[in-house]
Amino acid sequence: MESYMKMLNATRYVAGTVLTIGIAIFLYGAFVSDYSNVLGVGIGTVMGAVFIFLIGLILVASEEMIINSRKCKKESA
C-alpha cells in the first residue's frame, strides 16, 4: 500500500506543478501578451497536467487491481 501512495503523491506533485505553470502561462497569454500562441501553450500545458494525473491514477488503480486479483486466486486455490 505504501508504494501506491508514493506513486500517487509523486503524480500529484508533478501534475500540480505543471498545472500551476500552465495556469500562469494561460493567464499571461490572456491578459498580458498580444500573441495568441501563448494562450494555446497555456491551454496545452493545463491539458497535459490533467493527462499526467489521470495516467498516474490509472496506473496505480490497475496495479492494485492486478495484485488483488492474484491474492484472490491464491486464496481460492
PDB file of N, CA and C in Angstrom:
ATOM      1  N   MET A   1       0.821  -1.196   0.000  1.00  0.00           N
ATOM      2  CA  MET A   1       0.000   0.000   0.000  1.00  0.00           C
ATOM      3  C   MET A   1       0.861   1.255   0.000  1.00  0.00           C
ATOM      4  N   GLU A   2       2.045   1.149   0.614  1.00  0.00           N
ATOM      5  CA  GLU A   2       2.918   2.317   0.699  1.00  0.00           C
ATOM      6  C   GLU A   2       3.444   2.717  -0.678  1.00  0.00           C
ATOM      7  N   SER A   3       3.721   1.728  -1.543  1.00  0.00           N
ATOM      8  CA  SER A   3       4.230   2.053  -2.877  1.00  0.00           C
ATOM      9  C   SER A   3       3.162   2.758  -3.713  1.00  0.00           C
ATOM     10  N   TYR A   4       1.893   2.410  -3.488  1.00  0.00           N
ATOM     11  CA  TYR A   4       0.815   3.090  -4.208  1.00  0.00           C
ATOM     12  C   TYR A   4       0.770   4.560  -3.810  1.00  0.00           C
ATOM     13  N   MET A   5       0.917   4.822  -2.529  1.00  0.00           N
ATOM     14  CA  MET A   5       0.843   6.201  -2.055  1.00  0.00           C
ATOM     15  C   MET A   5       2.040   7.016  -2.556  1.00  0.00           C
ATOM     16  N   LYS A   6       3.207   6.390  -2.646  1.00  0.00           N
ATOM     17  CA  LYS A   6       4.374   7.101  -3.155  1.00  0.00           C
ATOM     18  C   LYS A   6       4.166   7.510  -4.606  1.00  0.00           C
ATOM     19  N   MET A   7       3.674   6.570  -5.404  1.00  0.00           N
ATOM     20  CA  MET A   7       3.464   6.879  -6.815  1.00  0.00           C
ATOM     21  C   MET A   7       2.345   7.904  -6.986  1.00  0.00           C
ATOM     22  N   LEU A   8       1.297   7.775  -6.194  1.00  0.00           N
ATOM     23  CA  LEU A   8       0.187   8.718  -6.292  1.00  0.00           C
ATOM     24  C   LEU A   8       0.617  10.113  -5.840  1.00  0.00           C
ATOM     25  N   ASN A   9       1.413  10.203  -4.784  1.00  0.00           N
ATOM     26  CA  ASN A   9       1.912  11.506  -4.335  1.00  0.00           C
ATOM     27  C   ASN A   9       2.848  12.127  -5.367  1.00  0.00           C
ATOM     28  N   ALA A  10       3.719  11.313  -5.964  1.00  0.00           N
ATOM     29  CA  ALA A  10       4.620  11.836  -6.995  1.00  0.00           C
ATOM     30  C   ALA A  10       3.829  12.355  -8.183  1.00  0.00           C
ATOM     31  N   THR A  11       2.826  11.613  -8.586  1.00  0.00           N
ATOM     32  CA  THR A  11       1.971  12.041  -9.696  1.00  0.00           C
ATOM     33  C   THR A  11       1.236  13.322  -9.345  1.00  0.00           C
ATOM     34  N   ARG A  12       0.754  13.401  -8.123  1.00  0.00           N
ATOM     35  CA  ARG A  12       0.014  14.589  -7.695  1.00  0.00           C
ATOM     36  C   ARG A  12       0.893  15.831  -7.702  1.00  0.00           C
ATOM     37  N   TYR A  13       2.124  15.697  -7.192  1.00  0.00           N
ATOM     38  CA  TYR A  13       3.012  16.852  -7.136  1.00  0.00           C
ATOM     39  C   TYR A  13       3.461  17.297  -8.524  1.00  0.00           C
ATOM     40  N   VAL A  14       3.776  16.346  -9.383  1.00  0.00           N
ATOM     41  CA  VAL A  14       4.190  16.695 -10.746  1.00  0.00           C
ATOM     42  C   VAL A  14       3.042  17.348 -11.503  1.00  0.00           C
ATOM     43  N   ALA A  15       1.859  16.749 -11.423  1.00  0.00           N
ATOM     44  CA  ALA A  15       0.698  17.315 -12.122  1.00  0.00           C
ATOM     45  C   ALA A  15       0.314  18.677 -11.545  1.00  0.00           C
ATOM     46  N   GLY A  16       0.423  18.834 -10.245  1.00  0.00           N
ATOM     47  CA  GLY A  16       0.111  20.123  -9.625  1.00  0.00           C
ATOM     48  C   GLY A  16       1.070  21.219 -10.051  1.00  0.00           C
ATOM     49  N   THR A  17       2.358  20.864 -10.158  1.00  0.00           N
ATOM     50  CA  THR A  17       3.354  21.831 -10.598  1.00  0.00           C
ATOM     51  C   THR A  17       3.122  22.235 -12.054  1.00  0.00           C
ATOM     52  N   VAL A  18       2.888  21.255 -12.900  1.00  0.00           N
ATOM     53  CA  VAL A  18       2.637  21.547 -14.313  1.00  0.00           C
ATOM     54  C   VAL A  18       1.338  22.335 -14.474  1.00  0.00           C
ATOM     55  N   LEU A  19       0.329  22.014 -13.676  1.00  0.00           N
ATOM     56  CA  LEU A  19      -0.934  22.744 -13.734  1.00  0.00           C
ATOM     57  C   LEU A  19      -0.744  24.206 -13.329  1.00  0.00           C
ATOM     58  N   THR A  20       0.033  24.443 -12.294  1.00  0.00           N
ATOM     59  CA  THR A  20       0.300  25.817 -11.859  1.00  0.00           C
ATOM     60  C   THR A  20       1.036  26.601 -12.942  1.00  0.00           C
ATOM     61  N   ILE A  21       2.031  25.982 -13.549  1.00  0.00           N
ATOM     62  CA  ILE A  21       2.761  26.637 -14.635  1.00  0.00           C
ATOM     63  C   ILE A  21       1.836  26.897 -15.817  1.00  0.00           C
ATOM     64  N   GLY A  22       0.974  25.928 -16.129  1.00  0.00           N
ATOM     65  CA  GLY A  22       0.037  26.087 -17.236  1.00  0.00           C
ATOM     66  C   GLY A  22      -0.957  27.209 -17.005  1.00  0.00           C
ATOM     67  N   ILE A  23      -1.456  27.325 -15.790  1.00  0.00           N
ATOM     68  CA  ILE A  23      -2.397  28.408 -15.471  1.00  0.00           C
ATOM     69  C   ILE A  23      -1.690  29.756 -15.568  1.00  0.00           C
ATOM     70  N   ALA A  24      -0.439  29.822 -15.109  1.00  0.00           N
ATOM     71  CA  ALA A  24       0.320  31.077 -15.201  1.00  0.00           C
ATOM     72  C   ALA A  24       0.549  31.470 -16.663  1.00  0.00           C
ATOM     73  N   ILE A  25       0.899  30.499 -17.499  1.00  0.00           N
ATOM     74  CA  ILE A  25       1.109  30.783 -18.921  1.00  0.00           C
ATOM     75  C   ILE A  25      -0.201  31.207 -19.575  1.00  0.00           C
ATOM     76  N   PHE A  26      -1.289  30.525 -19.225  1.00  0.00           N
ATOM     77  CA  PHE A  26      -2.596  30.871 -19.781  1.00  0.00           C
ATOM     78  C   PHE A  26      -3.000  32.294 -19.412  1.00  0.00           C
ATOM     79  N   LEU A  27      -2.843  32.638 -18.131  1.00  0.00           N
ATOM     80  CA  LEU A  27      -3.206  33.990 -17.695  1.00  0.00           C
ATOM     81  C   LEU A  27      -2.311  35.038 -18.340  1.00  0.00           C
ATOM     82  N   TYR A  28      -1.028  34.732 -18.496  1.00  0.00           N
ATOM     83  CA  TYR A  28      -0.127  35.650 -19.176  1.00  0.00           C
ATOM     84  C   TYR A  28      -0.563  35.851 -20.628  1.00  0.00           C
ATOM     85  N   GLY A  29      -0.926  34.774 -21.284  1.00  0.00           N
ATOM     86  CA  GLY A  29      -1.360  34.869 -22.677  1.00  0.00           C
ATOM     87  C   GLY A  29      -2.691  35.572 -22.829  1.00  0.00           C
ATOM     88  N   ALA A  30      -3.567  35.442 -21.845  1.00  0.00           N
ATOM     89  CA  ALA A  30      -4.894  36.045 -21.947  1.00  0.00           C
ATOM     90  C   ALA A  30      -4.882  37.530 -21.630  1.00  0.00           C
ATOM     91  N   PHE A  31      -4.074  37.949 -20.668  1.00  0.00           N
ATOM     92  CA  PHE A  31      -4.157  39.325 -20.195  1.00  0.00           C
ATOM     93  C   PHE A  31      -2.957  40.201 -20.545  1.00  0.00           C
ATOM     94  N   VAL A  32      -1.771  39.623 -20.713  1.00  0.00           N
ATOM     95  CA  VAL A  32      -0.573  40.441 -20.879  1.00  0.00           C
ATOM     96  C   VAL A  32      -0.073  40.421 -22.324  1.00  0.00           C
ATOM     97  N   SER A  33       0.061  39.239 -22.871  1.00  0.00           N
ATOM     98  CA  SER A  33       0.696  39.101 -24.172  1.00  0.00           C
ATOM     99  C   SER A  33      -0.272  39.407 -25.311  1.00  0.00           C
ATOM    100  N   ASP A  34       0.281  39.930 -26.392  1.00  0.00           N
ATOM    101  CA  ASP A  34      -0.518  40.174 -27.589  1.00  0.00           C
ATOM    102  C   ASP A  34      -0.526  38.977 -28.532  1.00  0.00           C
ATOM    103  N   TYR A  35       0.290  37.979 -28.248  1.00  0.00           N
ATOM    104  CA  TYR A  35       0.385  36.802 -29.108  1.00  0.00           C
ATOM    105  C   TYR A  35      -0.619  35.753 -28.658  1.00  0.00           C
ATOM    106  N   SER A  36      -1.401  35.248 -29.599  1.00  0.00           N
ATOM    107  CA  SER A  36      -2.389  34.233 -29.246  1.00  0.00           C
ATOM    108  C   SER A  36      -1.742  32.863 -29.070  1.00  0.00           C
ATOM    109  N   ASN A  37      -0.524  32.699 -29.554  1.00  0.00           N
ATOM    110  CA  ASN A  37       0.160  31.409 -29.408  1.00  0.00           C
ATOM    111  C   ASN A  37       0.431  31.076 -27.946  1.00  0.00           C
ATOM    112  N   VAL A  38       0.689  32.072 -27.149  1.00  0.00           N
ATOM    113  CA  VAL A  38       0.962  31.849 -25.727  1.00  0.00           C
ATOM    114  C   VAL A  38      -0.280  31.294 -25.036  1.00  0.00           C
ATOM    115  N   LEU A  39      -1.440  31.738 -25.450  1.00  0.00           N
ATOM    116  CA  LEU A  39      -2.688  31.228 -24.891  1.00  0.00           C
ATOM    117  C   LEU A  39      -2.847  29.734 -25.186  1.00  0.00           C
ATOM    118  N   GLY A  40      -2.507  29.334 -26.389  1.00  0.00           N
ATOM    119  CA  GLY A  40      -2.571  27.919 -26.765  1.00  0.00           C
ATOM    120  C   GLY A  40      -1.596  27.058 -25.997  1.00  0.00           C
ATOM    121  N   VAL A  41      -0.416  27.597 -25.754  1.00  0.00           N
ATOM    122  CA  VAL A  41       0.581  26.856 -24.973  1.00  0.00           C
ATOM    123  C   VAL A  41       0.084  26.664 -23.543  1.00  0.00           C
ATOM    124  N   GLY A  42      -0.551  27.691 -22.978  1.00  0.00           N
ATOM    125  CA  GLY A  42      -1.105  27.573 -21.631  1.00  0.00           C
ATOM    126  C   GLY A  42      -2.199  26.526 -21.548  1.00  0.00           C
ATOM    127  N   ILE A  43      -3.089  26.522 -22.532  1.00  0.00           N
ATOM    128  CA  ILE A  43      -4.172  25.519 -22.557  1.00  0.00           C
ATOM    129  C   ILE A  43      -3.589  24.119 -22.711  1.00  0.00           C
ATOM    130  N   GLY A  44      -2.604  23.972 -23.567  1.00  0.00           N
ATOM    131  CA  GLY A  44      -1.963  22.666 -23.762  1.00  0.00           C
ATOM    132  C   GLY A  44      -1.246  22.178 -22.514  1.00  0.00           C
ATOM    133  N   THR A  45      -0.638  23.085 -21.792  1.00  0.00           N
ATOM    134  CA  THR A  45       0.063  22.711 -20.554  1.00  0.00           C
ATOM    135  C   THR A  45      -0.928  22.254 -19.489  1.00  0.00           C
ATOM    136  N   VAL A  46      -2.051  22.948 -19.385  1.00  0.00           N
ATOM    137  CA  VAL A  46      -3.081  22.538 -18.422  1.00  0.00           C
ATOM    138  C   VAL A  46      -3.636  21.160 -18.801  1.00  0.00           C
ATOM    139  N   MET A  47      -3.884  20.943 -20.091  1.00  0.00           N
ATOM    140  CA  MET A  47      -4.377  19.634 -20.524  1.00  0.00           C
ATOM    141  C   MET A  47      -3.347  18.542 -20.269  1.00  0.00           C
ATOM    142  N   GLY A  48      -2.074  18.866 -20.433  1.00  0.00           N
ATOM    143  CA  GLY A  48      -1.005  17.911 -20.144  1.00  0.00           C
ATOM    144  C   GLY A  48      -0.953  17.530 -18.677  1.00  0.00           C
ATOM    145  N   ALA A  49      -1.180  18.507 -17.807  1.00  0.00           N
ATOM    146  CA  ALA A  49      -1.176  18.224 -16.366  1.00  0.00           C
ATOM    147  C   ALA A  49      -2.319  17.288 -15.998  1.00  0.00           C
ATOM    148  N   VAL A  50      -3.475  17.528 -16.576  1.00  0.00           N
ATOM    149  CA  VAL A  50      -4.623  16.640 -16.316  1.00  0.00           C
ATOM    150  C   VAL A  50      -4.328  15.249 -16.847  1.00  0.00           C
ATOM    151  N   PHE A  51      -3.723  15.166 -18.018  1.00  0.00           N
ATOM    152  CA  PHE A  51      -3.371  13.872 -18.604  1.00  0.00           C
ATOM    153  C   PHE A  51      -2.367  13.124 -17.730  1.00  0.00           C
ATOM    154  N   ILE A  52      -1.357  13.807 -17.235  1.00  0.00           N
ATOM    155  CA  ILE A  52      -0.362  13.184 -16.356  1.00  0.00           C
ATOM    156  C   ILE A  52      -1.030  12.626 -15.105  1.00  0.00           C
ATOM    157  N   PHE A  53      -1.924  13.413 -14.504  1.00  0.00           N
ATOM    158  CA  PHE A  53      -2.593  12.952 -13.287  1.00  0.00           C
ATOM    159  C   PHE A  53      -3.479  11.738 -13.566  1.00  0.00           C
ATOM    160  N   LEU A  54      -4.230  11.769 -14.657  1.00  0.00           N
ATOM    161  CA  LEU A  54      -5.121  10.641 -14.963  1.00  0.00           C
ATOM    162  C   LEU A  54      -4.341   9.372 -15.285  1.00  0.00           C
ATOM    163  N   ILE A  55      -3.256   9.487 -16.027  1.00  0.00           N
ATOM    164  CA  ILE A  55      -2.450   8.306 -16.336  1.00  0.00           C
ATOM    165  C   ILE A  55      -1.839   7.723 -15.064  1.00  0.00           C
ATOM    166  N   GLY A  56      -1.343   8.575 -14.173  1.00  0.00           N
ATOM    167  CA  GLY A  56      -0.803   8.087 -12.903  1.00  0.00           C
ATOM    168  C   GLY A  56      -1.859   7.396 -12.064  1.00  0.00           C
ATOM    169  N   LEU A  57      -3.056   7.973 -12.046  1.00  0.00           N
ATOM    170  CA  LEU A  57      -4.161   7.380 -11.294  1.00  0.00           C
ATOM    171  C   LEU A  57      -4.560   6.024 -11.874  1.00  0.00           C
ATOM    172  N   ILE A  58      -4.611   5.927 -13.188  1.00  0.00           N
ATOM    173  CA  ILE A  58      -4.955   4.658 -13.836  1.00  0.00           C
ATOM    174  C   ILE A  58      -3.887   3.602 -13.573  1.00  0.00           C
ATOM    175  N   LEU A  59      -2.610   3.998 -13.607  1.00  0.00           N
ATOM    176  CA  LEU A  59      -1.540   3.037 -13.333  1.00  0.00           C
ATOM    177  C   LEU A  59      -1.604   2.501 -11.909  1.00  0.00           C
ATOM    178  N   VAL A  60      -1.859   3.369 -10.940  1.00  0.00           N
ATOM    179  CA  VAL A  60      -1.968   2.930  -9.553  1.00  0.00           C
ATOM    180  C   VAL A  60      -3.171   2.018  -9.379  1.00  0.00           C
ATOM    181  N   ALA A  61      -4.302   2.390  -9.961  1.00  0.00           N
ATOM    182  CA  ALA A  61      -5.511   1.571  -9.817  1.00  0.00           C
ATOM    183  C   ALA A  61      -5.345   0.212 -10.490  1.00  0.00           C
ATOM    184  N   SER A  62      -4.735   0.170 -11.682  1.00  0.00           N
ATOM    185  CA  SER A  62      -4.568  -1.112 -12.365  1.00  0.00           C
ATOM    186  C   SER A  62      -3.572  -2.012 -11.632  1.00  0.00           C
ATOM    187  N   GLU A  63      -2.520  -1.420 -11.072  1.00  0.00           N
ATOM    188  CA  GLU A  63      -1.558  -2.217 -10.310  1.00  0.00           C
ATOM    189  C   GLU A  63      -2.222  -2.825  -9.079  1.00  0.00           C
ATOM    190  N   GLU A  64      -3.036  -2.045  -8.405  1.00  0.00           N
ATOM    191  CA  GLU A  64      -3.733  -2.552  -7.230  1.00  0.00           C
ATOM    192  C   GLU A  64      -4.729  -3.650  -7.606  1.00  0.00           C
ATOM    193  N   MET A  65      -5.412  -3.479  -8.726  1.00  0.00           N
ATOM    194  CA  MET A  65      -6.371  -4.499  -9.168  1.00  0.00           C
ATOM    195  C   MET A  65      -5.659  -5.799  -9.521  1.00  0.00           C
ATOM    196  N   ILE A  66      -4.511  -5.715 -10.176  1.00  0.00           N
ATOM    197  CA  ILE A  66      -3.769  -6.921 -10.540  1.00  0.00           C
ATOM    198  C   ILE A  66      -3.294  -7.654  -9.294  1.00  0.00           C
ATOM    199  N   ILE A  67      -2.750  -6.942  -8.337  1.00  0.00           N
ATOM    200  CA  ILE A  67      -2.264  -7.584  -7.113  1.00  0.00           C
ATOM    201  C   ILE A  67      -3.416  -8.192  -6.324  1.00  0.00           C
ATOM    202  N   ASN A  68      -4.547  -7.485  -6.236  1.00  0.00           N
ATOM    203  CA  ASN A  68      -5.700  -8.028  -5.507  1.00  0.00           C
ATOM    204  C   ASN A  68      -6.280  -9.249  -6.206  1.00  0.00           C
ATOM    205  N   SER A  69      -6.270  -9.290  -7.536  1.00  0.00           N
ATOM    206  CA  SER A  69      -6.797 -10.462  -8.240  1.00  0.00           C
ATOM    207  C   SER A  69      -5.876 -11.664  -8.048  1.00  0.00           C
ATOM    208  N   ARG A  70      -4.571 -11.428  -7.969  1.00  0.00           N
ATOM    209  CA  ARG A  70      -3.640 -12.534  -7.709  1.00  0.00           C
ATOM    210  C   ARG A  70      -3.825 -13.094  -6.306  1.00  0.00           C
ATOM    211  N   LYS A  71      -4.062 -12.226  -5.335  1.00  0.00           N
ATOM    212  CA  LYS A  71      -4.303 -12.678  -3.968  1.00  0.00           C
ATOM    213  C   LYS A  71      -5.600 -13.481  -3.904  1.00  0.00           C
ATOM    214  N   CYS A  72      -6.598 -13.051  -4.623  1.00  0.00           N
ATOM    215  CA  CYS A  72      -7.883 -13.739  -4.622  1.00  0.00           C
ATOM    216  C   CYS A  72      -7.750 -15.131  -5.254  1.00  0.00           C
ATOM    217  N   LYS A  73      -6.951 -15.257  -6.325  1.00  0.00           N
ATOM    218  CA  LYS A  73      -6.750 -16.551  -6.960  1.00  0.00           C
ATOM    219  C   LYS A  73      -5.988 -17.512  -6.048  1.00  0.00           C
ATOM    220  N   LYS A  74      -4.994 -16.982  -5.293  1.00  0.00           N
ATOM    221  CA  LYS A  74      -4.238 -17.832  -4.369  1.00  0.00           C
ATOM    222  C   LYS A  74      -5.119 -18.336  -3.238  1.00  0.00           C
ATOM    223  N   GLU A  75      -6.017 -17.499  -2.744  1.00  0.00           N
ATOM    224  CA  GLU A  75      -6.886 -17.883  -1.641  1.00  0.00           C
ATOM    225  C   GLU A  75      -7.933 -18.906  -2.066  1.00  0.00           C
ATOM    226  N   SER A  76      -8.389 -18.801  -3.312  1.00  0.00           N
ATOM    227  CA  SER A  76      -9.440 -19.712  -3.770  1.00  0.00           C
ATOM    228  C   SER A  76      -8.862 -21.058  -4.209  1.00  0.00           C
ATOM    229  N   ALA A  77      -7.561 -21.130  -4.513  1.00  0.00           N
ATOM    230  CA  ALA A  77      -6.959 -22.369  -4.993  1.00  0.00           C
ATOM    231  C   ALA A  77      -6.574 -23.294  -3.865  1.00  0.00           C
TER     232      ALA A  77
END
